[in-house]
Amino acid sequence: MSALPPRIVPPENLARAAAEWMARSLQTSLAMNRRVSLALSGGGTPGPAYRELSRLTLPWERVDLYFVDERFVPPDHPDSNYRMVEETLVAPLRLSPSQVFRMEGERGDREVAAREYEAKLPPVLNVVLLGMGEDGHTASLFPGHPALEEQSRRVLSVVGPKPPPWRMTLTMPTLLSASAVLMLVAGAGKRETVHRALAGDPALPAARVTNAQWMLDSAAAGR
Ligand code: 6PG
């Protein structure tokens, strides 16, 4: 369970609050590092937050983008996390391709693709944005899946229960070593899982990210 109390915001303010949290965390890291890394999740919740973030003033030329997870689909596929980040952040900010470290979902050899991504990752990720599914998964680390127990690899290729099943994901040690982690969760459908996770239920992958700041909309928080 996270040591920090969850932040609860009205649904209409969630995207802006998450963007401001990411911008502040990037600024903190930028004060100490020449370049900083921001690792992003997919799913439905974060897109509006990425759009808000793209409107905030930062020395973007010093920020490198990484991915928390990716489906093994081509980068222009509707299920591609890269595609969502491209549309909401990379294109609006006109980021250079050299700043965007994509997980290559179109690669046939998934194991090689995961090993290559591991080689691209910086030793420590500065800022990480996570989401949580209704089953408590985060990144593409699912409840009861052996990948959840991985201790040495930083990136894995996994077959998950959620379609599309073939995915690449950062592992728990990678998430736990990051400097600043936001767990962004919205919607009444996740209320019960949120409460279990905040109570520290170790069966829920999201609950194991003990360094995360949780940010909930009031529907997910049940208030
Ligand atoms: C993904 C994720 C995943 C996501 C959760 C929550 O690519 O699917 O990174 O872990 O954060 O499934 O997704 P929603 O925000 O869509 O509920």
PDB file of C-alpha atoms and ligand atoms in Angstrom:
ATOM      1  CA  MET A   1       0.000   0.000   0.000  1.00  0.00           C
ATOM      2  CA  SER A   2       1.195   3.492  -0.823  1.00  0.00           C
ATOM      3  CA  ALA A   3       2.504   5.547   2.098  1.00  0.00           C
ATOM      4  CA  LEU A   4       0.914   8.678   0.621  1.00  0.00           C
ATOM      5  CA  PRO A   5      -2.795   9.427   1.076  1.00  0.00           C
ATOM      6  CA  PRO A   6      -4.728   9.261  -2.233  1.00  0.00           C
ATOM      7  CA  ARG A   7      -5.622  12.514  -3.928  1.00  0.00           C
ATOM      8  CA  ILE A   8      -9.306  12.704  -4.821  1.00  0.00           C
ATOM      9  CA  VAL A   9     -10.469  15.169  -7.465  1.00  0.00           C
ATOM     10  CA  PRO A  10     -13.776  15.838  -9.250  1.00  0.00           C
ATOM     11  CA  PRO A  11     -14.009  13.901 -12.549  1.00  0.00           C
ATOM     12  CA  GLU A  12     -13.934  17.092 -14.623  1.00  0.00           C
ATOM     13  CA  ASN A  13     -10.612  18.114 -13.023  1.00  0.00           C
ATOM     14  CA  LEU A  14      -8.840  14.752 -13.190  1.00  0.00           C
ATOM     15  CA  ALA A  15      -7.005  15.231 -16.496  1.00  0.00           C
ATOM     16  CA  ARG A  16      -5.720  18.660 -15.510  1.00  0.00           C
ATOM     17  CA  ALA A  17      -4.666  17.502 -12.017  1.00  0.00           C
ATOM     18  CA  ALA A  18      -2.801  14.514 -13.472  1.00  0.00           C
ATOM     19  CA  ALA A  19      -1.078  16.721 -16.062  1.00  0.00           C
ATOM     20  CA  GLU A  20       0.013  19.162 -13.373  1.00  0.00           C
ATOM     21  CA  TRP A  21       1.324  16.310 -11.220  1.00  0.00           C
ATOM     22  CA  MET A  22       3.381  14.996 -14.174  1.00  0.00           C
ATOM     23  CA  ALA A  23       4.685  18.496 -14.995  1.00  0.00           C
ATOM     24  CA  ARG A  24       5.711  19.138 -11.371  1.00  0.00           C
ATOM     25  CA  SER A  25       7.442  15.766 -11.101  1.00  0.00           C
ATOM     26  CA  LEU A  26       9.275  16.355 -14.393  1.00  0.00           C
ATOM     27  CA  GLN A  27      10.400  19.798 -13.140  1.00  0.00           C
ATOM     28  CA  THR A  28      11.770  18.250  -9.943  1.00  0.00           C
ATOM     29  CA  SER A  29      13.790  15.755 -11.982  1.00  0.00           C
ATOM     30  CA  LEU A  30      14.858  18.392 -14.521  1.00  0.00           C
ATOM     31  CA  ALA A  31      16.400  20.426 -11.692  1.00  0.00           C
ATOM     32  CA  MET A  32      18.791  17.537 -11.044  1.00  0.00           C
ATOM     33  CA  ASN A  33      19.260  15.918 -14.483  1.00  0.00           C
ATOM     34  CA  ARG A  34      20.142  17.097 -17.985  1.00  0.00           C
ATOM     35  CA  ARG A  35      17.585  14.700 -19.533  1.00  0.00           C
ATOM     36  CA  VAL A  36      14.578  13.110 -17.844  1.00  0.00           C
ATOM     37  CA  SER A  37      12.375  10.138 -18.667  1.00  0.00           C
ATOM     38  CA  LEU A  38       8.585   9.932 -18.622  1.00  0.00           C
ATOM     39  CA  ALA A  39       6.993   6.460 -19.010  1.00  0.00           C
ATOM     40  CA  LEU A  40       3.362   6.381 -20.127  1.00  0.00           C
ATOM     41  CA  SER A  41       0.486   3.911 -19.913  1.00  0.00           C
ATOM     42  CA  GLY A  42      -2.283   3.260 -22.392  1.00  0.00           C
ATOM     43  CA  GLY A  43      -5.936   2.571 -21.689  1.00  0.00           C
ATOM     44  CA  GLY A  44      -8.806   5.046 -21.770  1.00  0.00           C
ATOM     45  CA  THR A  45      -8.107   7.179 -18.687  1.00  0.00           C
ATOM     46  CA  PRO A  46      -4.811   8.936 -19.463  1.00  0.00           C
ATOM     47  CA  GLY A  47      -5.433  10.346 -22.979  1.00  0.00           C
ATOM     48  CA  PRO A  48      -7.086  13.576 -21.742  1.00  0.00           C
ATOM     49  CA  ALA A  49      -4.274  14.001 -19.187  1.00  0.00           C
ATOM     50  CA  TYR A  50      -1.653  13.711 -21.949  1.00  0.00           C
ATOM     51  CA  ARG A  51      -3.489  16.373 -23.961  1.00  0.00           C
ATOM     52  CA  GLU A  52      -3.489  18.675 -20.944  1.00  0.00           C
ATOM     53  CA  LEU A  53       0.197  17.945 -20.379  1.00  0.00           C
ATOM     54  CA  SER A  54       0.998  18.890 -23.980  1.00  0.00           C
ATOM     55  CA  ARG A  55      -0.342  22.396 -23.221  1.00  0.00           C
ATOM     56  CA  LEU A  56       1.979  22.959 -20.255  1.00  0.00           C
ATOM     57  CA  THR A  57       5.282  24.767 -20.641  1.00  0.00           C
ATOM     58  CA  LEU A  58       8.307  22.588 -19.987  1.00  0.00           C
ATOM     59  CA  PRO A  59      11.754  22.243 -21.574  1.00  0.00           C
ATOM     60  CA  TRP A  60      10.325  19.409 -23.684  1.00  0.00           C
ATOM     61  CA  GLU A  61      13.571  19.006 -25.644  1.00  0.00           C
ATOM     62  CA  ARG A  62      15.051  17.514 -22.443  1.00  0.00           C
ATOM     63  CA  VAL A  63      12.263  14.962 -21.899  1.00  0.00           C
ATOM     64  CA  ASP A  64      12.402  11.401 -23.279  1.00  0.00           C
ATOM     65  CA  LEU A  65       9.209   9.370 -23.566  1.00  0.00           C
ATOM     66  CA  TYR A  66       9.052   5.665 -22.741  1.00  0.00           C
ATOM     67  CA  PHE A  67       6.178   3.208 -22.483  1.00  0.00           C
ATOM     68  CA  VAL A  68       4.854   1.256 -19.506  1.00  0.00           C
ATOM     69  CA  ASP A  69       3.333  -1.406 -21.730  1.00  0.00           C
ATOM     70  CA  GLU A  70       2.292  -2.056 -25.300  1.00  0.00           C
ATOM     71  CA  ARG A  71       0.171  -4.473 -27.269  1.00  0.00           C
ATOM     72  CA  PHE A  72       1.893  -6.444 -30.025  1.00  0.00           C
ATOM     73  CA  VAL A  73       0.147  -4.510 -32.770  1.00  0.00           C
ATOM     74  CA  PRO A  74       1.540  -2.083 -35.368  1.00  0.00           C
ATOM     75  CA  PRO A  75       2.007   1.551 -34.245  1.00  0.00           C
ATOM     76  CA  ASP A  76      -0.962   2.792 -36.288  1.00  0.00           C
ATOM     77  CA  HIS A  77      -3.353   0.149 -34.861  1.00  0.00           C
ATOM     78  CA  PRO A  78      -6.316   1.449 -32.770  1.00  0.00           C
ATOM     79  CA  ASP A  79      -5.096  -0.691 -29.826  1.00  0.00           C
ATOM     80  CA  SER A  80      -1.558   0.732 -29.956  1.00  0.00           C
ATOM     81  CA  ASN A  81      -0.528   2.702 -26.871  1.00  0.00           C
ATOM     82  CA  TYR A  82       2.081   4.415 -29.035  1.00  0.00           C
ATOM     83  CA  ARG A  83      -0.649   5.661 -31.337  1.00  0.00           C
ATOM     84  CA  MET A  84      -2.539   7.240 -28.425  1.00  0.00           C
ATOM     85  CA  VAL A  85       0.613   8.930 -27.095  1.00  0.00           C
ATOM     86  CA  GLU A  86       1.529  10.048 -30.612  1.00  0.00           C
ATOM     87  CA  GLU A  87      -1.830  11.745 -31.070  1.00  0.00           C
ATOM     88  CA  THR A  88      -2.050  13.345 -27.625  1.00  0.00           C
ATOM     89  CA  LEU A  89       1.556  14.305 -26.842  1.00  0.00           C
ATOM     90  CA  VAL A  90       4.163  13.627 -29.530  1.00  0.00           C
ATOM     91  CA  ALA A  91       2.371  15.364 -32.412  1.00  0.00           C
ATOM     92  CA  PRO A  92       1.045  18.407 -30.460  1.00  0.00           C
ATOM     93  CA  LEU A  93       4.515  19.021 -28.996  1.00  0.00           C
ATOM     94  CA  ARG A  94       6.325  18.146 -32.233  1.00  0.00           C
ATOM     95  CA  LEU A  95       8.721  15.917 -30.263  1.00  0.00           C
ATOM     96  CA  SER A  96      11.681  14.556 -32.179  1.00  0.00           C
ATOM     97  CA  PRO A  97      11.554  10.807 -32.959  1.00  0.00           C
ATOM     98  CA  SER A  98      14.886  10.579 -31.095  1.00  0.00           C
ATOM     99  CA  GLN A  99      12.986  11.446 -27.852  1.00  0.00           C
ATOM    100  CA  VAL A 100      10.346   8.725 -28.196  1.00  0.00           C
ATOM    101  CA  PHE A 101      11.324   5.195 -27.180  1.00  0.00           C
ATOM    102  CA  ARG A 102       8.564   3.057 -28.566  1.00  0.00           C
ATOM    103  CA  MET A 103       7.957  -0.580 -27.594  1.00  0.00           C
ATOM    104  CA  GLU A 104       7.955  -2.240 -31.000  1.00  0.00           C
ATOM    105  CA  GLY A 105       4.578  -3.960 -31.035  1.00  0.00           C
ATOM    106  CA  GLU A 106       4.846  -4.947 -34.670  1.00  0.00           C
ATOM    107  CA  ARG A 107       7.853  -7.203 -34.010  1.00  0.00           C
ATOM    108  CA  GLY A 108       7.311 -10.897 -34.673  1.00  0.00           C
ATOM    109  CA  ASP A 109       9.906 -12.057 -32.140  1.00  0.00           C
ATOM    110  CA  ARG A 110       8.333 -10.776 -28.920  1.00  0.00           C
ATOM    111  CA  GLU A 111      11.110 -12.038 -26.665  1.00  0.00           C
ATOM    112  CA  VAL A 112      13.811 -10.229 -28.670  1.00  0.00           C
ATOM    113  CA  ALA A 113      11.674  -7.078 -28.731  1.00  0.00           C
ATOM    114  CA  ALA A 114      11.368  -7.143 -24.912  1.00  0.00           C
ATOM    115  CA  ARG A 115      15.139  -7.663 -24.466  1.00  0.00           C
ATOM    116  CA  GLU A 116      15.871  -4.801 -26.847  1.00  0.00           C
ATOM    117  CA  TYR A 117      13.544  -2.490 -24.949  1.00  0.00           C
ATOM    118  CA  GLU A 118      15.274  -3.434 -21.713  1.00  0.00           C
ATOM    119  CA  ALA A 119      18.545  -2.252 -23.288  1.00  0.00           C
ATOM    120  CA  LYS A 120      16.955   1.106 -24.206  1.00  0.00           C
ATOM    121  CA  LEU A 121      15.578   1.883 -20.724  1.00  0.00           C
ATOM    122  CA  PRO A 122      17.505   4.334 -18.546  1.00  0.00           C
ATOM    123  CA  PRO A 123      18.720   2.849 -15.205  1.00  0.00           C
ATOM    124  CA  VAL A 124      15.961   4.714 -13.344  1.00  0.00           C
ATOM    125  CA  LEU A 125      12.742   6.113 -14.797  1.00  0.00           C
ATOM    126  CA  ASN A 126      12.091   9.616 -13.458  1.00  0.00           C
ATOM    127  CA  VAL A 127       8.312   9.836 -13.858  1.00  0.00           C
ATOM    128  CA  VAL A 128       5.817   7.005 -14.488  1.00  0.00           C
ATOM    129  CA  LEU A 129       2.085   7.234 -15.169  1.00  0.00           C
ATOM    130  CA  LEU A 130       0.129   4.059 -14.338  1.00  0.00           C
ATOM    131  CA  GLY A 131      -3.518   3.062 -14.536  1.00  0.00           C
ATOM    132  CA  MET A 132      -5.439   0.225 -12.906  1.00  0.00           C
ATOM    133  CA  GLY A 133      -7.921  -2.164 -14.512  1.00  0.00           C
ATOM    134  CA  GLU A 134     -11.081  -3.399 -12.759  1.00  0.00           C
ATOM    135  CA  ASP A 135      -9.246  -6.652 -11.959  1.00  0.00           C
ATOM    136  CA  GLY A 136      -6.438  -4.704 -10.270  1.00  0.00           C
ATOM    137  CA  HIS A 137      -3.886  -5.089 -13.068  1.00  0.00           C
ATOM    138  CA  THR A 138      -1.430  -2.309 -13.720  1.00  0.00           C
ATOM    139  CA  ALA A 139       0.877  -1.950 -16.712  1.00  0.00           C
ATOM    140  CA  SER A 140       0.365  -5.426 -18.272  1.00  0.00           C
ATOM    141  CA  LEU A 141       0.959  -7.158 -14.937  1.00  0.00           C
ATOM    142  CA  PHE A 142      -2.161  -9.199 -14.220  1.00  0.00           C
ATOM    143  CA  PRO A 143      -3.348 -10.819 -10.950  1.00  0.00           C
ATOM    144  CA  GLY A 144      -1.930 -14.320 -10.508  1.00  0.00           C
ATOM    145  CA  HIS A 145       0.278 -14.086 -13.614  1.00  0.00           C
ATOM    146  CA  PRO A 146       3.862 -15.321 -13.144  1.00  0.00           C
ATOM    147  CA  ALA A 147       5.218 -12.060 -14.680  1.00  0.00           C
ATOM    148  CA  LEU A 148       4.033 -10.314 -11.532  1.00  0.00           C
ATOM    149  CA  GLU A 149       6.677 -12.168  -9.510  1.00  0.00           C
ATOM    150  CA  GLU A 150       9.563 -11.307 -11.882  1.00  0.00           C
ATOM    151  CA  GLN A 151      12.546 -10.031  -9.905  1.00  0.00           C
ATOM    152  CA  SER A 152      15.398  -9.610 -12.386  1.00  0.00           C
ATOM    153  CA  ARG A 153      14.085  -8.712 -15.849  1.00  0.00           C
ATOM    154  CA  ARG A 154      13.033  -5.067 -16.338  1.00  0.00           C
ATOM    155  CA  VAL A 155      10.807  -5.721 -19.365  1.00  0.00           C
ATOM    156  CA  LEU A 156       8.870  -8.868 -20.240  1.00  0.00           C
ATOM    157  CA  SER A 157       6.789 -10.164 -23.104  1.00  0.00           C
ATOM    158  CA  VAL A 158       3.581 -11.596 -21.598  1.00  0.00           C
ATOM    159  CA  VAL A 159       0.344 -13.253 -22.670  1.00  0.00           C
ATOM    160  CA  GLY A 160      -2.366 -11.598 -20.607  1.00  0.00           C
ATOM    161  CA  PRO A 161      -6.061 -12.386 -20.077  1.00  0.00           C
ATOM    162  CA  LYS A 162      -7.198  -9.045 -21.569  1.00  0.00           C
ATOM    163  CA  PRO A 163      -7.474  -8.745 -25.359  1.00  0.00           C
ATOM    164  CA  PRO A 164      -5.282  -8.256 -27.279  1.00  0.00           C
ATOM    165  CA  PRO A 165      -3.382 -10.835 -25.183  1.00  0.00           C
ATOM    166  CA  TRP A 166       0.192 -10.437 -26.485  1.00  0.00           C
ATOM    167  CA  ARG A 167       1.843  -7.566 -24.649  1.00  0.00           C
ATOM    168  CA  MET A 168       5.153  -6.123 -23.561  1.00  0.00           C
ATOM    169  CA  THR A 169       5.364  -4.642 -20.059  1.00  0.00           C
ATOM    170  CA  LEU A 170       7.693  -3.049 -17.567  1.00  0.00           C
ATOM    171  CA  THR A 171       8.079  -5.329 -14.546  1.00  0.00           C
ATOM    172  CA  MET A 172       7.441  -4.610 -10.862  1.00  0.00           C
ATOM    173  CA  PRO A 173      11.140  -3.956 -10.017  1.00  0.00           C
ATOM    174  CA  THR A 174      11.240  -1.337 -12.812  1.00  0.00           C
ATOM    175  CA  LEU A 175       8.111   0.384 -11.483  1.00  0.00           C
ATOM    176  CA  LEU A 176       9.309   0.223  -7.875  1.00  0.00           C
ATOM    177  CA  SER A 177      12.663   1.822  -8.734  1.00  0.00           C
ATOM    178  CA  ALA A 178      11.088   4.853 -10.472  1.00  0.00           C
ATOM    179  CA  SER A 179      11.485   8.257  -8.812  1.00  0.00           C
ATOM    180  CA  ALA A 180       7.850   9.404  -9.087  1.00  0.00           C
ATOM    181  CA  VAL A 181       4.841   7.209  -9.914  1.00  0.00           C
ATOM    182  CA  LEU A 182       1.230   8.279 -10.362  1.00  0.00           C
ATOM    183  CA  MET A 183      -1.604   5.708 -10.239  1.00  0.00           C
ATOM    184  CA  LEU A 184      -4.444   7.432 -12.092  1.00  0.00           C
ATOM    185  CA  VAL A 185      -7.870   5.789 -11.690  1.00  0.00           C
ATOM    186  CA  ALA A 186     -11.323   6.967 -12.759  1.00  0.00           C
ATOM    187  CA  GLY A 187     -14.863   5.640 -12.716  1.00  0.00           C
ATOM    188  CA  ALA A 188     -17.323   4.038 -10.308  1.00  0.00           C
ATOM    189  CA  GLY A 189     -16.656   0.599 -11.838  1.00  0.00           C
ATOM    190  CA  LYS A 190     -13.249   0.549 -10.142  1.00  0.00           C
ATOM    191  CA  ARG A 191     -14.440   1.649  -6.694  1.00  0.00           C
ATOM    192  CA  GLU A 192     -14.317  -1.753  -5.023  1.00  0.00           C
ATOM    193  CA  THR A 193     -10.907  -2.609  -6.486  1.00  0.00           C
ATOM    194  CA  VAL A 194      -9.576   0.803  -5.439  1.00  0.00           C
ATOM    195  CA  HIS A 195     -10.616   0.140  -1.848  1.00  0.00           C
ATOM    196  CA  ARG A 196      -8.991  -3.308  -1.843  1.00  0.00           C
ATOM    197  CA  ALA A 197      -5.816  -1.919  -3.400  1.00  0.00           C
ATOM    198  CA  LEU A 198      -5.576   0.956  -0.939  1.00  0.00           C
ATOM    199  CA  ALA A 199      -6.017  -1.580   1.872  1.00  0.00           C
ATOM    200  CA  GLY A 200      -2.905  -3.282   0.465  1.00  0.00           C
ATOM    201  CA  ASP A 201      -4.369  -6.516  -0.961  1.00  0.00           C
ATOM    202  CA  PRO A 202      -1.213  -8.148  -2.434  1.00  0.00           C
ATOM    203  CA  ALA A 203      -3.310 -10.154  -4.920  1.00  0.00           C
ATOM    204  CA  LEU A 204      -3.826  -6.887  -6.810  1.00  0.00           C
ATOM    205  CA  PRO A 205      -0.794  -5.874  -8.905  1.00  0.00           C
ATOM    206  CA  ALA A 206      -1.626  -2.167  -8.494  1.00  0.00           C
ATOM    207  CA  ALA A 207      -1.428  -2.535  -4.695  1.00  0.00           C
ATOM    208  CA  ARG A 208       2.167  -3.740  -5.006  1.00  0.00           C
ATOM    209  CA  VAL A 209       3.335  -0.442  -6.500  1.00  0.00           C
ATOM    210  CA  THR A 210       4.044   0.891  -3.030  1.00  0.00           C
ATOM    211  CA  ASN A 211       5.855   3.998  -4.277  1.00  0.00           C
ATOM    212  CA  ALA A 212       2.805   5.291  -6.187  1.00  0.00           C
ATOM    213  CA  GLN A 213       0.840   8.431  -5.455  1.00  0.00           C
ATOM    214  CA  TRP A 214      -2.800   7.513  -6.121  1.00  0.00           C
ATOM    215  CA  MET A 215      -5.017  10.043  -7.842  1.00  0.00           C
ATOM    216  CA  LEU A 216      -8.705   9.135  -8.050  1.00  0.00           C
ATOM    217  CA  ASP A 217     -11.742  10.828  -9.408  1.00  0.00           C
ATOM    218  CA  SER A 218     -14.551  11.048  -6.870  1.00  0.00           C
ATOM    219  CA  ALA A 219     -16.452   8.247  -8.663  1.00  0.00           C
ATOM    220  CA  ALA A 220     -13.573   5.782  -8.215  1.00  0.00           C
ATOM    221  CA  ALA A 221     -13.056   6.958  -4.633  1.00  0.00           C
ATOM    222  CA  GLY A 222     -16.741   6.503  -3.819  1.00  0.00           C
ATOM    223  CA  ARG A 223     -17.248  10.087  -2.684  1.00  0.00           C
TER     224      ARG A 223
HETATM  225  C1  6PG B   1      -2.927  -0.576 -20.962  1.00  0.00           C
HETATM  226  C2  6PG B   1      -2.465  -0.254 -19.615  1.00  0.00           C
HETATM  227  C3  6PG B   1      -3.276  -0.721 -18.498  1.00  0.00           C
HETATM  228  C4  6PG B   1      -4.276   0.356 -18.118  1.00  0.00           C
HETATM  229  C5  6PG B   1      -5.410  -0.213 -17.308  1.00  0.00           C
HETATM  230  C6  6PG B   1      -6.467   0.811 -17.011  1.00  0.00           C
HETATM  231  O1  6PG B   1      -2.210  -0.312 -21.870  1.00  0.00           O
HETATM  232  O2  6PG B   1      -4.036  -1.105 -21.075  1.00  0.00           O
HETATM  233  O3  6PG B   1      -1.315   0.387 -19.471  1.00  0.00           O
HETATM  234  O4  6PG B   1      -2.550  -1.131 -17.400  1.00  0.00           O
HETATM  235  O5  6PG B   1      -3.641   1.384 -17.429  1.00  0.00           O
HETATM  236  O6  6PG B   1      -5.978  -1.268 -18.037  1.00  0.00           O
HETATM  237  O7  6PG B   1      -7.006   1.221 -18.212  1.00  0.00           O
HETATM  238  P1  6PG B   1      -8.201   2.237 -18.349  1.00  0.00           P
HETATM  239  O8  6PG B   1      -7.635   3.558 -18.039  1.00  0.00           O
HETATM  240  O9  6PG B   1      -8.635   2.119 -19.763  1.00  0.00           O
HETATM  241  O10 6PG B   1      -9.247   1.792 -17.408  1.00  0.00           O
END
